[in-house]
CSV table of C-alpha atoms in Angstrom, one decimal:
chain,number,residue,atom,x,y,z
A,1,MET,CA,40.9,0.0,25.8
A,2,ALA,CA,38.2,2.1,24.0
A,3,ARG,CA,40.4,2.2,21.0
A,4,SER,CA,40.8,-1.5,21.0
A,5,ALA,CA,37.1,-2.1,21.4
A,6,SER,CA,36.4,0.3,18.5
A,7,SER,CA,38.9,-1.5,16.3
A,8,SER,CA,37.3,-4.8,17.2
A,9,ALA,CA,33.8,-3.6,16.4
A,10,SER,CA,35.1,-2.1,13.1
A,11,GLY,CA,36.8,-5.4,12.3
A,12,GLY,CA,33.6,-7.3,13.1
A,13,LYS,CA,31.5,-5.1,10.8
A,14,THR,CA,34.1,-5.5,8.0
A,15,ALA,CA,34.0,-9.2,8.4
A,16,LYS,CA,30.2,-9.2,8.3
A,17,SER,CA,30.2,-7.0,5.2
A,18,ALA,CA,32.6,-9.3,3.5
A,19,ALA,CA,30.4,-12.3,4.3
A,20,ASN,CA,27.3,-10.5,2.9
A,21,ALA,CA,29.2,-9.6,-0.2
A,22,GLY,CA,29.8,-13.3,-0.7
A,23,ASN,CA,26.1,-14.0,-0.4
A,24,GLY,CA,25.1,-11.6,-3.1
A,25,ASP,CA,25.0,-8.2,-1.4
A,26,ASN,CA,24.3,-6.6,-4.8
A,27,PHE,CA,20.6,-7.1,-4.1
A,28,GLU,CA,18.7,-3.9,-4.9
A,29,LEU,CA,15.1,-3.3,-3.8
A,30,ARG,CA,14.3,-1.3,-6.9
A,31,SER,CA,16.1,-3.4,-9.5
A,32,LEU,CA,12.9,-4.4,-11.3
A,33,GLN,CA,11.2,-1.1,-10.6
A,34,GLU,CA,14.0,0.8,-12.3
A,35,ARG,CA,13.6,-1.4,-15.4
A,36,PHE,CA,9.8,-0.9,-15.3
A,37,GLU,CA,10.1,2.8,-15.0
A,38,LYS,CA,12.0,3.0,-18.3
A,39,ASP,CA,8.9,1.9,-20.1
A,40,ARG,CA,5.8,1.7,-17.8
A,41,ARG,CA,3.0,0.9,-20.2
A,42,PHE,CA,2.5,-2.1,-22.4
A,43,ASN,CA,2.3,-1.2,-26.1
A,44,ALA,CA,-0.9,-3.2,-26.8
A,45,SER,CA,-2.3,-3.9,-30.2
A,46,GLU,CA,-5.9,-3.1,-30.9
A,47,GLU,CA,-6.8,-6.7,-30.5
A,48,GLU,CA,-4.9,-7.1,-27.2
A,49,LEU,CA,-6.4,-3.9,-25.7
A,50,LEU,CA,-9.9,-5.0,-26.8
A,51,GLY,CA,-9.3,-8.3,-24.9
A,52,PHE,CA,-8.3,-6.4,-21.8
A,53,TYR,CA,-11.3,-4.1,-22.1
A,54,GLN,CA,-13.8,-6.9,-22.6
A,55,LYS,CA,-12.6,-8.9,-19.6
A,56,MET,CA,-12.7,-5.8,-17.3
A,57,LEU,CA,-16.1,-4.9,-18.5
A,58,LEU,CA,-17.3,-8.4,-18.0
A,59,ILE,CA,-16.1,-8.3,-14.4
A,60,ARG,CA,-17.7,-5.0,-13.8
A,61,ARG,CA,-21.1,-6.0,-15.2
A,62,PHE,CA,-20.9,-9.4,-13.5
A,63,GLU,CA,-20.2,-7.9,-10.1
A,64,GLU,CA,-23.0,-5.4,-10.5
A,65,LYS,CA,-25.4,-8.3,-11.2
A,66,ALA,CA,-24.1,-10.2,-8.3
A,67,GLY,CA,-24.8,-7.2,-6.1
A,68,GLN,CA,-28.4,-7.2,-7.4
A,69,LEU,CA,-28.9,-10.9,-6.7
A,70,TYR,CA,-27.5,-10.5,-3.2
A,71,GLY,CA,-30.1,-7.8,-2.6
A,72,LEU,CA,-32.8,-10.2,-3.8
A,73,GLY,CA,-31.6,-12.9,-1.4
A,74,LEU,CA,-30.3,-15.3,-4.1
A,75,ILE,CA,-26.8,-15.0,-2.8
A,76,GLY,CA,-26.3,-15.9,0.9
A,77,GLY,CA,-23.4,-15.3,3.4
A,78,PHE,CA,-20.7,-12.8,2.6
A,79,CYS,CA,-20.2,-11.3,-0.8
A,80,HIS,CA,-17.2,-9.1,-1.7
A,81,LEU,CA,-17.3,-7.3,-5.0
A,82,TYR,CA,-14.3,-6.5,-7.2
A,83,ILE,CA,-15.8,-3.3,-8.8
A,84,GLY,CA,-13.0,-0.8,-9.4
A,85,GLN,CA,-10.1,-3.3,-9.2
A,86,GLU,CA,-10.7,-5.0,-12.5
A,87,ALA,CA,-7.4,-3.8,-14.1
A,88,VAL,CA,-5.4,-5.7,-11.5
A,89,ALA,CA,-6.6,-9.3,-12.2
A,90,VAL,CA,-6.9,-8.7,-15.9
A,91,GLY,CA,-3.5,-7.1,-16.4
A,92,LEU,CA,-1.6,-9.6,-14.2
A,93,GLN,CA,-3.3,-12.8,-15.3
A,94,SER,CA,-3.1,-12.0,-19.0
A,95,ALA,CA,0.7,-12.4,-18.5
A,96,LEU,CA,0.4,-15.9,-17.1
A,97,ASN,CA,0.5,-19.2,-18.9
A,98,GLU,CA,-2.9,-20.8,-18.3
A,99,GLY,CA,-2.6,-24.5,-17.6
A,100,LYS,CA,1.0,-24.1,-16.3
A,101,ASP,CA,0.8,-21.3,-13.7
A,102,SER,CA,-1.4,-21.3,-10.6
A,103,VAL,CA,-3.4,-18.5,-8.9
A,104,ILE,CA,-4.5,-18.2,-5.4
A,105,THR,CA,-6.3,-15.3,-3.7
A,106,GLY,CA,-8.5,-14.2,-0.8
A,107,TYR,CA,-12.2,-13.9,-0.6
A,108,ARG,CA,-12.7,-11.1,-3.1
A,109,ASP,CA,-12.2,-13.7,-5.8
A,110,HIS,CA,-14.9,-13.5,-8.6
A,111,GLY,CA,-12.9,-11.1,-10.7
A,112,HIS,CA,-9.8,-13.4,-10.7
A,113,MET,CA,-11.8,-16.3,-11.9
A,114,LEU,CA,-13.4,-14.3,-14.7
A,115,ALA,CA,-10.0,-12.8,-15.6
A,116,TYR,CA,-8.9,-16.4,-16.2
A,117,GLY,CA,-11.6,-16.9,-18.8
A,118,ILE,CA,-13.8,-19.2,-16.6
A,119,ASP,CA,-17.4,-19.4,-17.7
A,120,PRO,CA,-19.5,-16.7,-16.0
A,121,LYS,CA,-22.4,-19.2,-15.8
A,122,ILE,CA,-20.7,-21.6,-13.5
A,123,ILE,CA,-19.3,-18.8,-11.4
A,124,MET,CA,-22.7,-17.2,-10.9
A,125,ALA,CA,-24.1,-20.7,-10.2
A,126,GLU,CA,-21.5,-21.0,-7.4
A,127,LEU,CA,-22.4,-17.7,-6.0
A,128,THR,CA,-26.0,-18.7,-5.7
A,129,GLY,CA,-25.1,-22.1,-4.2
A,130,ARG,CA,-26.2,-24.3,-7.1
A,131,GLU,CA,-25.1,-27.7,-8.1
A,132,ALA,CA,-23.9,-26.4,-11.5
A,133,GLY,CA,-21.4,-24.1,-9.7
A,134,ILE,CA,-17.7,-24.5,-10.2
A,135,SER,CA,-17.4,-25.9,-6.6
A,136,ARG,CA,-20.8,-27.6,-6.8
A,137,GLY,CA,-22.4,-24.8,-4.7
A,138,LYS,CA,-20.2,-25.5,-1.6
A,139,GLY,CA,-17.7,-22.7,-2.1
A,140,GLY,CA,-20.0,-19.8,-2.6
A,141,SER,CA,-18.6,-16.3,-3.0
A,142,MET,CA,-15.6,-16.7,-0.8
A,143,HIS,CA,-14.3,-20.2,-1.4
A,144,MET,CA,-14.4,-21.0,-5.1
A,145,PHE,CA,-11.9,-23.4,-6.4
A,146,SER,CA,-10.9,-25.2,-9.6
A,147,THR,CA,-7.9,-27.5,-10.0
A,148,GLU,CA,-8.8,-27.8,-13.7
A,149,HIS,CA,-8.0,-24.1,-14.1
A,150,ALA,CA,-5.1,-24.1,-11.5
A,151,PHE,CA,-7.2,-21.7,-9.5
A,152,TYR,CA,-6.8,-22.6,-5.8
A,153,GLY,CA,-9.3,-20.3,-4.1
A,154,GLY,CA,-10.9,-18.1,-2.7
A,155,HIS,CA,-9.9,-18.1,1.1
A,156,GLY,CA,-11.9,-16.7,4.0
A,157,ILE,CA,-9.0,-16.6,6.5
A,158,VAL,CA,-7.1,-13.3,6.0
A,159,GLY,CA,-3.6,-13.9,4.6
A,160,ALA,CA,-3.9,-17.7,4.8
A,161,GLN,CA,-3.8,-18.1,1.0
A,162,VAL,CA,-0.2,-16.7,0.9
A,163,SER,CA,1.3,-19.7,2.8
A,164,LEU,CA,-0.6,-22.0,0.5
A,165,GLY,CA,0.7,-20.0,-2.4
A,166,GLY,CA,4.2,-20.8,-1.2
A,167,GLY,CA,3.3,-24.4,-1.2
A,168,LEU,CA,2.0,-24.2,-4.8
A,169,ALA,CA,5.3,-22.5,-5.8
A,170,PHE,CA,7.2,-25.2,-4.1
A,171,ALA,CA,5.3,-27.8,-6.1
A,172,HIS,CA,6.1,-26.0,-9.3
A,173,LYS,CA,9.8,-26.1,-8.5
A,174,TYR,CA,9.7,-29.6,-7.2
A,175,ASN,CA,7.9,-30.9,-10.3
A,176,GLU,CA,10.1,-28.8,-12.6
A,177,ASP,CA,7.0,-27.9,-14.6
A,178,GLY,CA,8.1,-24.4,-15.4
A,179,GLY,CA,5.1,-22.9,-13.7
A,180,LEU,CA,4.8,-20.1,-11.1
A,181,CYS,CA,2.3,-19.1,-8.5
A,182,MET,CA,0.6,-15.7,-8.3
A,183,ALA,CA,-0.5,-15.2,-4.8
A,184,TYR,CA,-2.9,-12.2,-4.2
A,185,PHE,CA,-3.6,-10.6,-0.8
A,186,GLY,CA,-4.8,-7.2,0.4
A,187,ASP,CA,-3.2,-4.3,2.3
A,188,GLY,CA,-4.9,-5.6,5.5
A,189,ALA,CA,-3.5,-9.2,5.0
A,190,ALA,CA,-0.1,-7.7,4.4
A,191,ASN,CA,0.2,-7.2,8.2
A,192,GLN,CA,-0.3,-11.0,8.9
A,193,GLY,CA,2.8,-12.8,10.2
A,194,GLN,CA,2.4,-15.8,8.0
A,195,VAL,CA,2.9,-13.6,5.0
A,196,TYR,CA,6.4,-12.8,6.1
A,197,GLU,CA,7.1,-16.4,7.1
A,198,THR,CA,6.2,-17.4,3.5
A,199,MET,CA,8.3,-14.6,2.0
A,200,ASN,CA,11.3,-15.7,4.0
A,201,MET,CA,11.1,-19.4,2.9
A,202,ALA,CA,10.2,-18.4,-0.7
A,203,SER,CA,13.4,-16.3,-0.9
A,204,LEU,CA,15.5,-18.9,0.9
A,205,TRP,CA,14.4,-21.6,-1.4
A,206,GLY,CA,14.2,-19.5,-4.6
A,207,LEU,CA,10.5,-20.4,-5.2
A,208,PRO,CA,8.7,-19.2,-8.3
A,209,ILE,CA,6.1,-17.0,-6.8
A,210,ILE,CA,4.8,-13.5,-7.3
A,211,PHE,CA,3.4,-11.9,-4.2
A,212,VAL,CA,0.7,-9.4,-5.2
A,213,VAL,CA,-0.6,-6.8,-2.7
A,214,GLU,CA,-3.9,-5.4,-3.9
A,215,ASN,CA,-3.7,-2.1,-2.0
A,216,ASN,CA,-7.3,-0.8,-2.3
A,217,GLN,CA,-6.6,1.7,0.5
A,218,TYR,CA,-8.9,0.2,3.1
A,219,ALA,CA,-8.6,-3.0,5.2
A,220,MET,CA,-12.4,-3.4,5.8
A,221,GLY,CA,-13.0,0.1,7.2
A,222,THR,CA,-9.5,1.0,8.3
A,223,SER,CA,-7.3,3.1,6.0
A,224,VAL,CA,-3.8,2.0,5.3
A,225,LYS,CA,-2.3,5.0,7.1
A,226,ARG,CA,-4.1,4.1,10.3
A,227,SER,CA,-3.0,0.4,10.3
A,228,SER,CA,0.5,0.2,8.6
A,229,ALA,CA,3.8,1.8,9.7
A,230,GLU,CA,5.2,1.1,6.2
A,231,THR,CA,2.5,2.1,3.7
A,232,GLU,CA,4.7,1.4,0.7
A,233,PHE,CA,4.1,-2.3,0.6
A,234,TYR,CA,6.4,-3.1,-2.2
A,235,ARG,CA,9.3,-2.3,0.2
A,236,ARG,CA,8.3,-5.0,2.6
A,237,GLY,CA,10.3,-7.7,0.9
A,238,THR,CA,13.6,-5.9,1.4
A,239,ALA,CA,14.6,-7.9,4.5
A,240,PHE,CA,14.2,-11.1,2.5
A,241,ARG,CA,16.0,-9.8,-0.6
A,242,ILE,CA,12.8,-9.8,-2.6
A,243,PRO,CA,12.7,-7.1,-5.3
A,244,GLY,CA,9.6,-4.9,-5.2
A,245,MET,CA,7.5,-3.2,-7.8
A,246,GLU,CA,5.0,-0.3,-7.3
A,247,VAL,CA,2.3,-0.2,-9.9
A,248,ASN,CA,-0.7,1.9,-10.8
A,249,GLY,CA,-3.4,-0.8,-10.5
A,250,MET,CA,-6.0,1.4,-12.2
A,251,ASP,CA,-4.2,1.3,-15.6
A,252,VAL,CA,-4.4,-2.2,-17.2
A,253,LEU,CA,-1.5,-1.4,-19.6
A,254,GLU,CA,0.8,-0.5,-16.8
A,255,VAL,CA,-0.3,-3.5,-14.8
A,256,HIS,CA,0.4,-5.8,-17.7
A,257,GLN,CA,3.8,-4.3,-18.4
A,258,ALA,CA,4.8,-4.8,-14.8
A,259,ALA,CA,3.5,-8.3,-14.9
A,260,ARG,CA,5.6,-9.2,-17.9
A,261,ILE,CA,8.7,-8.0,-16.1
A,262,ALA,CA,7.9,-9.9,-12.9
A,263,VAL,CA,7.0,-13.1,-14.7
A,264,GLU,CA,10.2,-13.0,-16.7
A,265,HIS,CA,12.2,-12.5,-13.5
A,266,VAL,CA,10.5,-15.4,-11.7
A,267,ARG,CA,10.4,-17.8,-14.6
A,268,GLY,CA,14.1,-17.1,-15.1
A,269,GLY,CA,14.9,-18.9,-11.8
A,270,ASN,CA,15.6,-15.7,-9.9
A,271,GLY,CA,13.2,-16.3,-7.0
A,272,PRO,CA,10.1,-14.3,-5.9
A,273,VAL,CA,8.9,-10.8,-6.6
A,274,LEU,CA,6.7,-8.6,-4.5
A,275,MET,CA,4.2,-6.3,-6.4
A,276,GLU,CA,2.1,-3.6,-4.9
A,277,LEU,CA,-0.9,-2.7,-7.1
A,278,ASN,CA,-2.4,0.6,-6.0
A,279,THR,CA,-6.1,0.3,-6.7
A,280,TYR,CA,-9.5,1.3,-5.3
A,281,ARG,CA,-12.8,-0.5,-4.5
A,282,TYR,CA,-15.9,1.5,-5.3
A,283,ARG,CA,-18.2,-0.6,-3.1
A,284,GLY,CA,-17.9,-1.4,0.6
A,285,HIS,CA,-15.7,-4.1,2.0
A,286,SER,CA,-18.6,-6.5,1.6
A,287,MET,CA,-22.3,-6.1,0.7
A,288,SER,CA,-23.1,-5.5,4.3
A,289,ASP,CA,-20.6,-2.6,4.6
A,290,PRO,CA,-22.2,0.9,4.1
A,291,ALA,CA,-18.6,2.4,3.8
A,292,LYS,CA,-19.3,5.3,6.1
A,293,TYR,CA,-15.5,5.7,6.7
A,294,ARG,CA,-15.1,7.5,3.4
A,295,THR,CA,-17.0,10.2,1.6
A,296,ARG,CA,-19.0,9.9,-1.6
A,297,GLU,CA,-16.8,12.7,-3.0
A,298,GLU,CA,-13.8,10.5,-2.5
A,299,VAL,CA,-15.2,7.6,-4.4
A,300,GLN,CA,-16.6,9.8,-7.1
A,301,GLY,CA,-13.3,11.5,-7.5
A,302,VAL,CA,-11.5,8.2,-8.2
A,303,ARG,CA,-14.3,7.1,-10.6
A,304,GLU,CA,-13.9,10.4,-12.6
A,305,LYS,CA,-10.2,10.5,-12.7
A,306,SER,CA,-8.9,6.9,-12.6
A,307,ASP,CA,-11.6,4.4,-13.7
A,308,PRO,CA,-9.8,1.5,-15.3
A,309,ILE,CA,-12.5,0.7,-17.8
A,310,GLU,CA,-12.9,4.3,-18.9
A,311,MET,CA,-9.1,4.6,-19.3
A,312,ALA,CA,-9.0,1.6,-21.5
A,313,LYS,CA,-12.0,2.9,-23.5
A,314,ALA,CA,-10.2,6.2,-24.1
A,315,GLU,CA,-7.1,4.3,-25.4
A,316,LEU,CA,-9.3,2.2,-27.8
A,317,LEU,CA,-10.9,5.3,-29.2
A,318,LYS,CA,-7.4,6.7,-29.8
A,319,LEU,CA,-6.6,3.5,-31.8
A,320,GLY,CA,-9.6,4.2,-34.0
A,321,VAL,CA,-12.1,1.7,-32.5
A,322,SER,CA,-15.6,3.1,-33.1
A,323,GLU,CA,-18.1,4.0,-30.5
A,324,ASP,CA,-20.6,1.6,-32.2
A,325,ARG,CA,-18.2,-1.3,-31.8
A,326,LEU,CA,-17.8,-0.5,-28.1
A,327,LYS,CA,-21.5,-0.3,-27.7
A,328,ASP,CA,-21.9,-3.8,-29.3
A,329,ILE,CA,-19.3,-5.2,-26.8
A,330,GLU,CA,-21.3,-3.6,-23.9
A,331,LYS,CA,-24.5,-5.2,-25.3
A,332,ASP,CA,-23.0,-8.6,-25.7
A,333,ILE,CA,-21.5,-8.6,-22.2
A,334,ARG,CA,-24.8,-7.5,-20.6
A,335,THR,CA,-26.5,-10.3,-22.5
A,336,SER,CA,-23.8,-12.8,-21.3
A,337,VAL,CA,-24.2,-11.7,-17.6
A,338,ALA,CA,-28.0,-11.8,-17.8
A,339,GLU,CA,-27.8,-15.4,-19.2
A,340,ALA,CA,-25.4,-16.3,-16.4
A,341,ALA,CA,-27.9,-15.0,-13.8
A,342,ASP,CA,-30.8,-16.8,-15.5
A,343,PHE,CA,-28.8,-20.0,-15.6
A,344,ALA,CA,-27.9,-19.8,-11.9
A,345,GLU,CA,-31.5,-19.1,-10.9
A,346,LYS,CA,-32.8,-22.1,-12.9
A,347,SER,CA,-30.1,-24.5,-11.7
A,348,PRO,CA,-31.1,-26.9,-8.9
A,349,GLU,CA,-29.5,-26.8,-5.5
A,350,PRO,CA,-27.1,-29.6,-4.6
A,351,ALA,CA,-28.4,-32.7,-3.0
A,352,PRO,CA,-27.8,-33.0,0.8
A,353,SER,CA,-25.4,-35.9,0.2
A,354,GLU,CA,-23.1,-33.4,-1.5
A,355,LEU,CA,-22.1,-32.3,2.0
A,356,TYR,CA,-20.0,-35.4,2.3
A,357,THR,CA,-18.1,-35.2,-1.0
A,358,ASP,CA,-14.7,-33.7,-1.5
A,359,VAL,CA,-14.0,-33.8,2.2
A,360,LEU,CA,-11.0,-36.1,1.8
A,361,VAL,CA,-8.9,-36.8,-1.3
A,362,GLY,CA,-9.6,-40.3,-2.7
A,363,THR,CA,-6.0,-41.3,-2.9
A,364,TYR,CA,-2.7,-40.2,-1.4
């Protein structure tokens, strides 16, 4: 009887394996990663690298100014700065097709908007709750939004943007517009159930979406190792047959190279990709977070060894870009950020009637 049962179990397993083989059992978790590892860094021209450098530096200086304005009481509510993570948004979004592809993220969103080339003035005006802001002052730091730029937020509910990103990807496929959605979320949000529900449906329907885990090592004040059983987030799509990629999120050239591979895969009709970008935020979770859960030495160590802007600067110097030119870029960006802050401070606040606009869409 035992022999018969064993034979039956073996036969069942064989039948299941045969069925899986018919459903594309050649799926490999590291298929894209292996391709990426053959050539990890984008061979940027001087002009391309200067573009990356300028955008990252703009984000850094903009966020530093936003922190100052928050301290002066000109920015209310929560404010989450992107300092340290600049290479992620710049490297990824520079591989997208602006006007065709969509982007959605969580509440640490200023950097993503700046990486898309949106005017710093209207972003700063939004942070300060002014009528001239990109969302007319109603979105603030956490809920900025611009359909004109296919940027769908800015979301305050942890992980909620991922499900909406699945909807955006479905729209791209339904409309056959050739676009894809890049949906960002953090290592903390990676433990939300709706993220996996979305991954399941995205894989099932072959949706054009790139899931991006910005692993900055801390979910608020909780380290990844204390909150996640699987700390290698790029593996988490395995159950849904989604290939994963693990990327150094502090190196803009590596980020951009990985993005090009992921975008090509998704745009080729092959379904979603899960990317883990290992990065680090220099400031606290938000402006009200003193970040006592880590040491100054830890933060300083990352700054000294892995700062994305300093790494890009070193590459530019190797290409023969002069120190004087880099100083001019720094000066121009500081001027631009100062003008954005001045514009925001001088802009009027929205009229009370603005509370009732954009609540419902005008037509269905």
